[in-house]
Coordinates of C-alpha atoms (C1' of nucleotides) in Angstrom, one line a residue:
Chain C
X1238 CA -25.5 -16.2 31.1
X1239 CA -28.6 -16.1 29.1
X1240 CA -26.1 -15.5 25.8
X1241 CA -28.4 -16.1 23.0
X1242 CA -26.9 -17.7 20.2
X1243 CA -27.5 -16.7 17.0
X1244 CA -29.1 -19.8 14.3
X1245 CA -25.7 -21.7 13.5
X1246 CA -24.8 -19.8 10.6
X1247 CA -22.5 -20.8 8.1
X1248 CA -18.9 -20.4 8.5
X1249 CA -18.2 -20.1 4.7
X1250 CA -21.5 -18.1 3.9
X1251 CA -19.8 -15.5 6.0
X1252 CA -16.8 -15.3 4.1
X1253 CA -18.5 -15.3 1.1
X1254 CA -20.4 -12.4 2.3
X1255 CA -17.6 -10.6 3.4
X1256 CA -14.9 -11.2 1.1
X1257 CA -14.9 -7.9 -0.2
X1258 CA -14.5 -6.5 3.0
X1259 CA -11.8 -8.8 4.1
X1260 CA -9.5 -8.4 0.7
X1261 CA -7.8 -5.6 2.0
X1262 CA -7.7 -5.8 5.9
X1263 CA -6.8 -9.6 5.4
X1264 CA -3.5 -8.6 3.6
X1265 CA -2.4 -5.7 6.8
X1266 CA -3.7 -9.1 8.7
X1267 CA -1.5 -11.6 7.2
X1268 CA 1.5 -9.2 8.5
X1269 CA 0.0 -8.2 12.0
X1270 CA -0.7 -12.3 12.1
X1271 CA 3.0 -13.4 11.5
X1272 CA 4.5 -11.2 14.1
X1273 CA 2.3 -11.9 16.9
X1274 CA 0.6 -15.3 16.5
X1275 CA 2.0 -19.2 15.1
X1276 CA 2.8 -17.8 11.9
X1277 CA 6.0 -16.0 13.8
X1278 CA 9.5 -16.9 12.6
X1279 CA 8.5 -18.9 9.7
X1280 CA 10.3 -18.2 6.5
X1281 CA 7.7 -16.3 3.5
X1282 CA 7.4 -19.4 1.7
X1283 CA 5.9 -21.4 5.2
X1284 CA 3.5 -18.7 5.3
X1285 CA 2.4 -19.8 2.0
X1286 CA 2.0 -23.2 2.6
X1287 CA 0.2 -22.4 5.7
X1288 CA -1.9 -20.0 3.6
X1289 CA -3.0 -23.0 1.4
X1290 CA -5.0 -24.5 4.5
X1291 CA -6.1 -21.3 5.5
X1292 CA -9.8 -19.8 5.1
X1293 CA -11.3 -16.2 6.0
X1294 CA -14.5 -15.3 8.3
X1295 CA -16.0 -12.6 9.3
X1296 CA -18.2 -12.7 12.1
X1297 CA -21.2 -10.9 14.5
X1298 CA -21.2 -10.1 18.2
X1299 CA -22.0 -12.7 20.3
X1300 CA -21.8 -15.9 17.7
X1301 CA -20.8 -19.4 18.1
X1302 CA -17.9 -20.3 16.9
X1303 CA -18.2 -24.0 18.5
X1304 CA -19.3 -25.4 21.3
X1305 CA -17.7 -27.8 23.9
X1306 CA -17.9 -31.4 22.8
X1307 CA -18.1 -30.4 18.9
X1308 CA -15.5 -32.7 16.7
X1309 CA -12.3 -30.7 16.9
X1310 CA -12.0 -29.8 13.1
X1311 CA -10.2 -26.5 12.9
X1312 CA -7.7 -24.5 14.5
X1313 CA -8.4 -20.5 14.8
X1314 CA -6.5 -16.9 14.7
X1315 CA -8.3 -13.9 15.6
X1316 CA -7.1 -11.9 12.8
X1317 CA -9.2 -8.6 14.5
X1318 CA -11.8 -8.9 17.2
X1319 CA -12.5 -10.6 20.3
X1320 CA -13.4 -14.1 21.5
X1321 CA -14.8 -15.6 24.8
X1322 CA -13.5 -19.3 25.8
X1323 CA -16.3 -20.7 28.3
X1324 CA -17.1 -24.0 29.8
X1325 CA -20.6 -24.9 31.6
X1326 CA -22.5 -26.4 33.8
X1327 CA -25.5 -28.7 33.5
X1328 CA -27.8 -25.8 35.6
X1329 CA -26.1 -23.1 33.2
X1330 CA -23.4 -21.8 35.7
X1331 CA -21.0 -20.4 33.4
X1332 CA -16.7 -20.3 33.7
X1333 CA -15.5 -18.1 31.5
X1334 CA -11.5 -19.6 30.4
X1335 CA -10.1 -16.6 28.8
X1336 CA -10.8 -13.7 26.3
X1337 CA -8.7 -13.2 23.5
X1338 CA -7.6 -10.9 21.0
X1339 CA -6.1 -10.0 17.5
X1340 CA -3.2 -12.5 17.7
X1341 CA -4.3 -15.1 19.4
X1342 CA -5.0 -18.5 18.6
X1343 CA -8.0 -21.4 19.8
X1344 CA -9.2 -24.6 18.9
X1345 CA -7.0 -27.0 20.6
X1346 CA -9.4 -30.0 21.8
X1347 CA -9.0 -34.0 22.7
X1348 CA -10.8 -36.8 20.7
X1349 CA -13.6 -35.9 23.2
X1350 CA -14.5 -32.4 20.9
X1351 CA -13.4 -29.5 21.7
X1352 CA -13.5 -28.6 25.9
X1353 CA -14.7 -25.4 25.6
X1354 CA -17.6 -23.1 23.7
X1355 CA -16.0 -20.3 21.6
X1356 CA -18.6 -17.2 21.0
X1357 CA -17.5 -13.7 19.5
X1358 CA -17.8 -10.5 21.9
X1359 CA -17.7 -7.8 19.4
X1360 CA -17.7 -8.7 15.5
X1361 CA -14.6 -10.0 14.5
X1362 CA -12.7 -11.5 11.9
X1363 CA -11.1 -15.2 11.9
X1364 CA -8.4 -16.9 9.8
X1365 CA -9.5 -20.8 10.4
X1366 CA -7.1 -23.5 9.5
X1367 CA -8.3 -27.5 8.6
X1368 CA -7.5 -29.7 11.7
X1369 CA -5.8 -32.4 9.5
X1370 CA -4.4 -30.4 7.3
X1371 CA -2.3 -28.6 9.7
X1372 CA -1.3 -31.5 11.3
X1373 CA 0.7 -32.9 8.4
X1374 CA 1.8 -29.4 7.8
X1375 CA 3.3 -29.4 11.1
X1376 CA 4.9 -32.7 10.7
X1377 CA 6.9 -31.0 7.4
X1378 CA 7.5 -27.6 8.9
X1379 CA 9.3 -28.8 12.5
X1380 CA 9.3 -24.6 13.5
X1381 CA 5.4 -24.5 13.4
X1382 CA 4.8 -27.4 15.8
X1383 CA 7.6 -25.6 17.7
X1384 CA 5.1 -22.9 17.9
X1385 CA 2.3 -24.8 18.3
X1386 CA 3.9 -26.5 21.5
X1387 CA 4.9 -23.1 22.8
X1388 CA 1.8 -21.2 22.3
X1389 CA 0.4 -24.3 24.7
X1390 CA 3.1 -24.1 27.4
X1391 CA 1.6 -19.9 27.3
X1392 CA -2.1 -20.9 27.9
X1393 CA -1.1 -23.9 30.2
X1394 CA 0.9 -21.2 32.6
X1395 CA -1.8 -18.4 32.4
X1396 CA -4.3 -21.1 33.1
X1397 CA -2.5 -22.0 36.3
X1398 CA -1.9 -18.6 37.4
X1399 CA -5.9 -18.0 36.6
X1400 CA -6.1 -21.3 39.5
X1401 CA -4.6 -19.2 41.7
X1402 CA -6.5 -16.4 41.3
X1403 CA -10.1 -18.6 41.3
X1404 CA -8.6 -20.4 44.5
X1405 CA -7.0 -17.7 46.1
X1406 CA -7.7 -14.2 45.7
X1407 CA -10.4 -12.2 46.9
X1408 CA -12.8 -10.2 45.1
X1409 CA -10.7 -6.9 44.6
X1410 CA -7.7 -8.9 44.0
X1411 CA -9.1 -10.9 41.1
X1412 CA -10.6 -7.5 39.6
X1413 CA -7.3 -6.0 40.2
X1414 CA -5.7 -9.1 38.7
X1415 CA -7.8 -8.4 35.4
X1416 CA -7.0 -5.0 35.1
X1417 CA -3.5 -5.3 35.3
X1418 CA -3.3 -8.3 32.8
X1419 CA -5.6 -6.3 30.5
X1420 CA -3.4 -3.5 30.9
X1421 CA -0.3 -5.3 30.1
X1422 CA -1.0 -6.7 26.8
X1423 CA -2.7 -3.4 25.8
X1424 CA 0.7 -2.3 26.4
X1425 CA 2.5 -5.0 24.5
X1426 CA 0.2 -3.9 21.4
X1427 CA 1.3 -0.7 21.8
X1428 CA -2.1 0.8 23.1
X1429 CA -1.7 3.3 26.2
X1430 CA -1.4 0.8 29.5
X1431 CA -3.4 3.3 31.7
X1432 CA -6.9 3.0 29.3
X1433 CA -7.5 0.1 29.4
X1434 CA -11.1 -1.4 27.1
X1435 CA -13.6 -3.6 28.4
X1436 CA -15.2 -5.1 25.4
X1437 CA -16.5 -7.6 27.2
X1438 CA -19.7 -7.4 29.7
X1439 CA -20.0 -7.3 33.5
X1440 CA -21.4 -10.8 33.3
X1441 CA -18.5 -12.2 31.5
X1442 CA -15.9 -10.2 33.6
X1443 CA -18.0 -12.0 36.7
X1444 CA -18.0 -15.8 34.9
X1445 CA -14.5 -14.8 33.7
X1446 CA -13.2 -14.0 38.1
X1447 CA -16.0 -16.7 39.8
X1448 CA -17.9 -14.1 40.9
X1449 CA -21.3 -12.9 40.4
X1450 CA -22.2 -9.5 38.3
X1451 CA -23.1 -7.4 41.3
X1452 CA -19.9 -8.2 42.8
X1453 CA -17.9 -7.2 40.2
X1454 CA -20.3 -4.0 39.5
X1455 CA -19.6 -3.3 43.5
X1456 CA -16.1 -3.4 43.2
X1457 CA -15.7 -1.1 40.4
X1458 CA -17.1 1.1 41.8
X1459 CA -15.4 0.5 45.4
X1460 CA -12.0 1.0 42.9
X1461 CA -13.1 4.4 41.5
X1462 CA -14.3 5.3 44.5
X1463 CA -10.8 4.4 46.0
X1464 CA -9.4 7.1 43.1
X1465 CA -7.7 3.5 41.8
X1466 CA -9.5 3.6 38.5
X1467 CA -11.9 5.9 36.0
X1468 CA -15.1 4.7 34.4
X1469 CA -15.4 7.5 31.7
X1470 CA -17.6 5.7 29.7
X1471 CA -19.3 2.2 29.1
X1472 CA -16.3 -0.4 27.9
X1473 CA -13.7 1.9 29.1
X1474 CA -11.0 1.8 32.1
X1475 CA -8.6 4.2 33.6
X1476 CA -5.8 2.9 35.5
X1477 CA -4.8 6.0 37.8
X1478 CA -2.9 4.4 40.0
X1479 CA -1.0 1.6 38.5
X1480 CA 1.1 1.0 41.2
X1481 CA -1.8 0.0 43.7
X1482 CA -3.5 -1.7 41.1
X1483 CA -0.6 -4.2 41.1
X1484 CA 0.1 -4.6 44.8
X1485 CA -3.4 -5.6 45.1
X1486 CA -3.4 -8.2 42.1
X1487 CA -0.4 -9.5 43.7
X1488 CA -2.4 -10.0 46.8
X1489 CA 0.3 -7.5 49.0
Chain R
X425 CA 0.9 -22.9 54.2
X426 CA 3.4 -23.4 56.9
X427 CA 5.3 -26.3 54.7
X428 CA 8.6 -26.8 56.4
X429 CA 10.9 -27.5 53.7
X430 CA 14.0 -29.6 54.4
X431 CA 17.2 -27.8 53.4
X432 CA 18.5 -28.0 49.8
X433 CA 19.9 -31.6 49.7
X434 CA 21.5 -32.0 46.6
X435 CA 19.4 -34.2 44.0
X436 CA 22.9 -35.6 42.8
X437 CA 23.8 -36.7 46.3
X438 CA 20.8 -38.3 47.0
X439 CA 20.8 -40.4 43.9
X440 CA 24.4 -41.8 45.1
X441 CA 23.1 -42.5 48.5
X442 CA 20.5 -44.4 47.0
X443 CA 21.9 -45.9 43.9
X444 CA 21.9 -49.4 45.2
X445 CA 18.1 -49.2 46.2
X446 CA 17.6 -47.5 42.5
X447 CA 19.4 -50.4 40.4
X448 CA 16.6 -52.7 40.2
X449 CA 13.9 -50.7 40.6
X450 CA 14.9 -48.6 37.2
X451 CA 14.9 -51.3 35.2
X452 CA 11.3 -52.1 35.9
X453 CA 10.6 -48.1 36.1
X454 CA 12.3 -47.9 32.5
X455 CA 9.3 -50.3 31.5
X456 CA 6.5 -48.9 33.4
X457 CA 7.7 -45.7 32.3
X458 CA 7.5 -46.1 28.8
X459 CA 4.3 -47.2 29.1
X460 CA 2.6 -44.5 30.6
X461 CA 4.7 -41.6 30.1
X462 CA 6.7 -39.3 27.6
X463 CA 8.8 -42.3 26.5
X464 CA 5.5 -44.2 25.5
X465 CA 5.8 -44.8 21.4
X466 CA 9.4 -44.3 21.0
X467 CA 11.5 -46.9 19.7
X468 CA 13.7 -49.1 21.9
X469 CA 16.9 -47.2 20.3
X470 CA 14.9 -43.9 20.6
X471 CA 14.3 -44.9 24.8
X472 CA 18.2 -45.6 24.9
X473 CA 19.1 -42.0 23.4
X474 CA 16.9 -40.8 25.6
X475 CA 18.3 -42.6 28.8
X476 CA 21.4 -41.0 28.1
X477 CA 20.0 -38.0 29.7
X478 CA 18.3 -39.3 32.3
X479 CA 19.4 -39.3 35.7
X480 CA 17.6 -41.2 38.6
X481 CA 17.5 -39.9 42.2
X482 CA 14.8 -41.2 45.4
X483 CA 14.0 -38.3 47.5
X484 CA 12.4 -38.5 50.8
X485 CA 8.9 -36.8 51.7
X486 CA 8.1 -33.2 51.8
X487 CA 11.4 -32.6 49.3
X488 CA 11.3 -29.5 47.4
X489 CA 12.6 -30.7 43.9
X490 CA 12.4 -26.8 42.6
X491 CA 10.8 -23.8 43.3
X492 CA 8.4 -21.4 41.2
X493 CA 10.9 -18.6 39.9
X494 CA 13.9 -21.0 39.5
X495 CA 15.8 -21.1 36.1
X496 CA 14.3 -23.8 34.3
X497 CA 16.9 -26.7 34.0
X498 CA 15.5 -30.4 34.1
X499 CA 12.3 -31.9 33.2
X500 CA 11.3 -34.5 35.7
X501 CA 9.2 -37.7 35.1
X502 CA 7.8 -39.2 38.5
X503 CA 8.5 -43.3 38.8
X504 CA 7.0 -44.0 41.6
X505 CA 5.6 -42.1 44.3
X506 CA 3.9 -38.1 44.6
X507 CA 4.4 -35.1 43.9
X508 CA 2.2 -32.0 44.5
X509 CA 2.9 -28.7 42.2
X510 CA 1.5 -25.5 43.8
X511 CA 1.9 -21.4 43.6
X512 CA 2.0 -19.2 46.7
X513 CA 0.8 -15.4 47.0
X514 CA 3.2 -13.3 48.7
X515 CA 1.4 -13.4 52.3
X516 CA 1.3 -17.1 52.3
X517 CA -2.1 -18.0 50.3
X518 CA -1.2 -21.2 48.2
X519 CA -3.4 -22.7 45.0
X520 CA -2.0 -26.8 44.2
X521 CA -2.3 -27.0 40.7
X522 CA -1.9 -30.3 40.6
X523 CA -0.7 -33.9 42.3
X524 CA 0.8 -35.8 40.6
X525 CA 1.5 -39.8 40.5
X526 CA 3.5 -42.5 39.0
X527 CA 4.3 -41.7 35.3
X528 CA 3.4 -37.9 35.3
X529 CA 6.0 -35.1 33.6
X530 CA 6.5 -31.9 35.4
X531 CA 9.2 -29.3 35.1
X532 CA 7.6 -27.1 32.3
X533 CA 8.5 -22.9 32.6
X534 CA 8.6 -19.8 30.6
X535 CA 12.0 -17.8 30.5
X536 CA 11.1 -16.2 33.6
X537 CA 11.9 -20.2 35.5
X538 CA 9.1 -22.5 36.8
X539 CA 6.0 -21.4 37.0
X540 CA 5.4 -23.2 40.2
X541 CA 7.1 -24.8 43.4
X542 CA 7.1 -29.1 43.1
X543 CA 7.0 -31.0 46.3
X544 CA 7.4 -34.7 47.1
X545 CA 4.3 -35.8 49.2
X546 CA 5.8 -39.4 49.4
X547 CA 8.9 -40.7 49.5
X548 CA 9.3 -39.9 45.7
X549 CA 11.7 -41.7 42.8
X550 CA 12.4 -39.4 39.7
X551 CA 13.7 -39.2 36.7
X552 CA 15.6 -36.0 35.8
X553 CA 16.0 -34.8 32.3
X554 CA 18.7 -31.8 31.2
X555 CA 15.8 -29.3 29.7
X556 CA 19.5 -28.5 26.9
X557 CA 19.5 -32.2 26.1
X558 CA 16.2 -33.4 25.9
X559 CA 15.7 -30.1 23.7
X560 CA 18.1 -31.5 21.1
X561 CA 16.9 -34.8 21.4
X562 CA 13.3 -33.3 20.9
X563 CA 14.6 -31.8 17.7
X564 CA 16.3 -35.3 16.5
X565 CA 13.2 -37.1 17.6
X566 CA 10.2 -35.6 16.4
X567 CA 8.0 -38.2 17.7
X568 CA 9.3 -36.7 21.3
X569 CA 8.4 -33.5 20.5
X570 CA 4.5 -34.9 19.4
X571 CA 4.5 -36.7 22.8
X572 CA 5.4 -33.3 24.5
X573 CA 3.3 -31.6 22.9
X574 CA 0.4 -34.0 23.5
X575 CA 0.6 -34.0 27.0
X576 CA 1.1 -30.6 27.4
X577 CA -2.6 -30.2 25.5
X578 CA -3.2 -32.5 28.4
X579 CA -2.4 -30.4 31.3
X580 CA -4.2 -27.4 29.7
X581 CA -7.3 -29.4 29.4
X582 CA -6.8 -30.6 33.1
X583 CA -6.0 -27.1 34.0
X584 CA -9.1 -25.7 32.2
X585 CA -11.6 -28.0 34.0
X586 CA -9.9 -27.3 37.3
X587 CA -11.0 -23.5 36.7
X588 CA -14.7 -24.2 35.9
X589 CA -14.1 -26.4 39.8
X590 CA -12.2 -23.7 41.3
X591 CA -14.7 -20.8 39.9
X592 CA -18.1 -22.2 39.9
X593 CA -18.5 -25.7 42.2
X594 CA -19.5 -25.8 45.7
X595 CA -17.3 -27.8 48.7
X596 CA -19.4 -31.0 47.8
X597 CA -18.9 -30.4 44.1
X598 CA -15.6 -29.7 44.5
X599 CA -14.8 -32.7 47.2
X600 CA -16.9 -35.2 44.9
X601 CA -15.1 -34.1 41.8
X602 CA -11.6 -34.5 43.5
X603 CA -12.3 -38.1 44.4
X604 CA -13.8 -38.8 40.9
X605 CA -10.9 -38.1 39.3
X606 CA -9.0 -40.2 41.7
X607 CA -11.0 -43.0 41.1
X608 CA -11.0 -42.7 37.3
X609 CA -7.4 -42.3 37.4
X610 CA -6.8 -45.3 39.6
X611 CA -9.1 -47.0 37.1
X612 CA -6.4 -46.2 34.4
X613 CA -3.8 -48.1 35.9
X614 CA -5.8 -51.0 37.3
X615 CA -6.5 -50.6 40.5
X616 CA -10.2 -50.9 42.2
X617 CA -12.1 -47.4 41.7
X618 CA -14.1 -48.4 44.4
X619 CA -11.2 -47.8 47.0
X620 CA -8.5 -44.6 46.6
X621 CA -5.5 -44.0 48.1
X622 CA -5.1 -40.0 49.9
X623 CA -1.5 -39.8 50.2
X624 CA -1.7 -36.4 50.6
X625 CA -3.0 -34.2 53.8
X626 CA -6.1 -32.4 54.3
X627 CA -4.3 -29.5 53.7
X628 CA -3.4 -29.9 50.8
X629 CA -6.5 -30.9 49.5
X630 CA -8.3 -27.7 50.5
X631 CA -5.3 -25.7 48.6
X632 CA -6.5 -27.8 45.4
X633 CA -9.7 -27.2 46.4
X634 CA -9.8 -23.5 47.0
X635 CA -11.1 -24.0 50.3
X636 CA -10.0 -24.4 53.9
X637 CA -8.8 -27.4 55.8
X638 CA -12.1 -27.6 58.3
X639 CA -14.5 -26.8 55.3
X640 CA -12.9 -30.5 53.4
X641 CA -13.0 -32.4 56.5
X642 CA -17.0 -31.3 57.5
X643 CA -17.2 -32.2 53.6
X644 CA -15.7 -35.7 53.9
X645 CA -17.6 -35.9 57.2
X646 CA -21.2 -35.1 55.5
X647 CA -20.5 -37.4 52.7
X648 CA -19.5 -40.1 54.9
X649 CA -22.3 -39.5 56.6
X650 CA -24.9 -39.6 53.6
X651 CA -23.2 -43.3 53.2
X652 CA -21.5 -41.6 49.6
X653 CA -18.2 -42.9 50.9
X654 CA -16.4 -44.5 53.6
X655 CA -13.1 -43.3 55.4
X656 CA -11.9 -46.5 56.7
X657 CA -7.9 -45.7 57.9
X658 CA -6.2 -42.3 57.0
X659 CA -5.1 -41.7 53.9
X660 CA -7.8 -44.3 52.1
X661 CA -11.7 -43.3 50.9
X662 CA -14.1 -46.0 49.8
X663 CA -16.1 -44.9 47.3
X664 CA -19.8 -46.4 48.2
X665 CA -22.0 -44.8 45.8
X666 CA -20.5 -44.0 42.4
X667 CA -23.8 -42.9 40.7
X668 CA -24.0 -40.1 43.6
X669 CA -20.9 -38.8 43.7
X670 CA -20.4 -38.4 39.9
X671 CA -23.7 -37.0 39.7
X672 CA -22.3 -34.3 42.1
X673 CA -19.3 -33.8 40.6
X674 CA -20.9 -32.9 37.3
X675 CA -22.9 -30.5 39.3
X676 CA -26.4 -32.3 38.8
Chain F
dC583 C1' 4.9 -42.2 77.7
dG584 C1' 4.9 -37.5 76.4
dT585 C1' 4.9 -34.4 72.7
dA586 C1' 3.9 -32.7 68.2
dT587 C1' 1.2 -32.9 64.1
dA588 C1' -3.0 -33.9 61.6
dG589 C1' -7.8 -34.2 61.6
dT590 C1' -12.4 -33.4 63.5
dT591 C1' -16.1 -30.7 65.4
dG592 C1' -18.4 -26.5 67.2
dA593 C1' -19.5 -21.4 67.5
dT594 C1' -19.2 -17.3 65.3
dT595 C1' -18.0 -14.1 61.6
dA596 C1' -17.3 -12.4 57.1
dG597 C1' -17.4 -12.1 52.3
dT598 C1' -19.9 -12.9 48.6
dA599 C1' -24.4 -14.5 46.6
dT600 C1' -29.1 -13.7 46.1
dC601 C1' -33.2 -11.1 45.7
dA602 C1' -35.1 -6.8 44.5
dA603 C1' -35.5 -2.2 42.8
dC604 C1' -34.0 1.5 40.0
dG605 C1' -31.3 4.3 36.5
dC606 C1' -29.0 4.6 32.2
dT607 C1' -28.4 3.8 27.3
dA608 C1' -29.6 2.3 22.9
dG609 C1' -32.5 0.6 19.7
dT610 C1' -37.6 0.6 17.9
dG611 C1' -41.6 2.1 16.1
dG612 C1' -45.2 5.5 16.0
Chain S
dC141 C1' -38.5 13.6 16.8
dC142 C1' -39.8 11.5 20.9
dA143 C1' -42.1 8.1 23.9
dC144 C1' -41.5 3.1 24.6
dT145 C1' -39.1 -0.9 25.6
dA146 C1' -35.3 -4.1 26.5
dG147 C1' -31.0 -5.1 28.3
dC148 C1' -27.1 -3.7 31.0
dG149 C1' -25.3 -1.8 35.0
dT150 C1' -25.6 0.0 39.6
dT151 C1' -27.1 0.1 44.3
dG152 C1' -29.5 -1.6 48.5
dA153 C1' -31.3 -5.3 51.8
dT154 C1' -30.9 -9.8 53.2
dA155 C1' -29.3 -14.7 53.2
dC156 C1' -26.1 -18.2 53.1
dT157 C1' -21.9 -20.6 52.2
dA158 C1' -17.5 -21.2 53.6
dA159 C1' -13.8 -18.8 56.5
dT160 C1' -12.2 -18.0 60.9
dC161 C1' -11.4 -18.8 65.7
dA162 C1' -11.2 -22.2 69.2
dA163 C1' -11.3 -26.6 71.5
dC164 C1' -10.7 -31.2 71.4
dT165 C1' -9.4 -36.0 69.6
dA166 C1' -6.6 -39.2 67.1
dT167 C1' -2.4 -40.5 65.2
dA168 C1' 2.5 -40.6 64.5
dC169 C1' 7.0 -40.0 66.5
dG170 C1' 11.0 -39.7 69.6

DNA sequence: CGTATAGTTGATTAGTATCAACGCTAGTGG
DNA sequence: CCACTAGCGTTGATACTAATCAACTATACG
């Protein structure tokens, strides 16, 4: 809670900024992009045209990208970074609805805005595509809406399995839960699955499980005490015993 | 949860023992259906392609149409009666992640098969699409795929608010917000908001809920008792002050 | 009419939240 | 370079919501 926004800055004064910066890592980007995110199997010359609606940020820690209710104008990619995905309530109880990474795609919304806030957790850098723009590009390239509909059949089944785990699990099995997952696509990236990083803080692991901060700072520490994890350093997680880790998550 | 399930009946045989009761009642489905669901904006020759690979069946109460883990093979479209879509933890623990009603889709998976277990609450008429065909079809008819697409976006929005429930609102939040969206969807299709139907158990509830069985009915209780609604038969809730219960559900 | 199931209510417990204090780390300014 | 401060994280004591255990009632069913 408490996050304090930073003054709405704007989106293209960033990249204006930054361009120089971004010239180089955006062109590793545009390759790192099109194997993991929407720009997948399309042919060079669809990467092209969807380069045409495209347009480079780089942002701080902890900014607003948009909040809930905002006119849905633009689709996002995290081309580097990581983003929080939160809803709230009127008294400022906070549920965080995932954290994403390079790769990853937001933005998706109803005529009512957007149904989420989207706020940076370390500085990172977004590729941000025109709402109505990529709409008619999808309507000429059949393979992108493919890709569109599949990345929302993903977040649709993580979101039911994170029902499951709001509804369901208990405090250690939700931590667990996170760990694992964390793990996992660490090891998909090719990172090492039994480091895991924690970029995030406690407060956002706690909005991100439905717990409360000390909660989630008490089990950590029940965990390592348990020999189940490390905590060598601030933002950093050892998974020594991977195989316990994921009976628990599973709720065994 | 202790569901008994019925034994595998075969859908196919069931729609033979009840094709006589289904022949009039799928012609005015076909309407009904393309007015609400996935058929909605498609062309009369665009609904005939797609009845070609459609296949009726009436199942009985408490039917399990497919379970989370099986190979993903038919998209279903409800035409009448309930459904309930739910995951289970290995020991038994079980989140609904949704009911659903008259007009609703389900049958969505990943490679790895459903992503949940669906469950007639009602004696329950569906429609069954072959996920091969109406792929095809989806490619021919691109308006299909929008319509997909669109209520997929739907689900994930549904599914996104059901976290902020399941992770930050209280029994009355919870309860309150449940009936709200009853009402409002009962609204939709023209009946009375003051008045909803509860076809399905207690039970049930709390595994939507995220709580227990006693913990909903001392919730129904209290609220009944504050005059916020009235529980006139089983299976019906009079909604007696709106203003209240919406106010609650939002978390005020 | 008897039995099984669903729902309600009460007593007690348990898990997590809340309240509070303290330590650690990092950034700030003298 | 070092004290100072602010924010984050951890730990402890206590409170409270909802879970559990148990009994009872109402309803549906054969």
């Amino acid at each position: 809670m408490g996050s304090l926004h930073m003054p709405p800055l704007d989106f293209d004064g960033h990249k204006l900024e930054h361009v120089a910066d971004l010239k180089s890592p955006s062109c590793r980007n545009c390759d790192i992009v099109r194997e993991i995110a929407f720009c997948a199997d399309l042919s060079h010359d669809e990467v092209k045209r969807l380069a045409t609606v495209r347009c480079h940020a780089a942002l701080p820690a902890s900014y607003t990208v948009f909040r809930e209710g905002d006119l849905v104008d633009n689709v996002y990619s995290i081309s580097n970074g990581a983003v929080k995905l939160y809803k709230l309530l009127p008294d400022g109880r906070r549920q965080i609805i995932g954290f994403l990474f390079s790769g990853d795609i937001f933005g998706l919304g109803t005529d009512d805005g957007y149904c989420y806030t989207a706020e940076t957790i370390t500085p990172t850098q977004l590729c941000r595509f025109g709402h109505r723009k990529l709409d008619s590009l999808m309507e000429a390239i059949p393979r992108l809406e493919r890709r569109m509909f599949s990345m929302a059949v993903r977040d649709l089944v993580a979101a039911q399995e994170q029902m499951l785990l709001l509804g369901r699990k208990t405090a250690r099995e939700k931590v667990a839960t996170f760990l694992v997952k964390l793990a996992q696509r660490a090891a998909k990236i090719g990172h090492s699955p039994s480091e895991v990083a924690l970029p995030m803080s406690r407060a956002d692991i706690a909005d991100y499980l439905g717990l409360t901060i000390e909660t989630v700072s008490r089990t950590f520490t029940q965990l390592k005490r348990d020999n189940i994890i490390g905590l060598p350093a601030s933002g950093h997680c050892l998974l020594n015993d991977w195989q316990a880790l994921k009976e628990m998550a599973e709720g065994a």
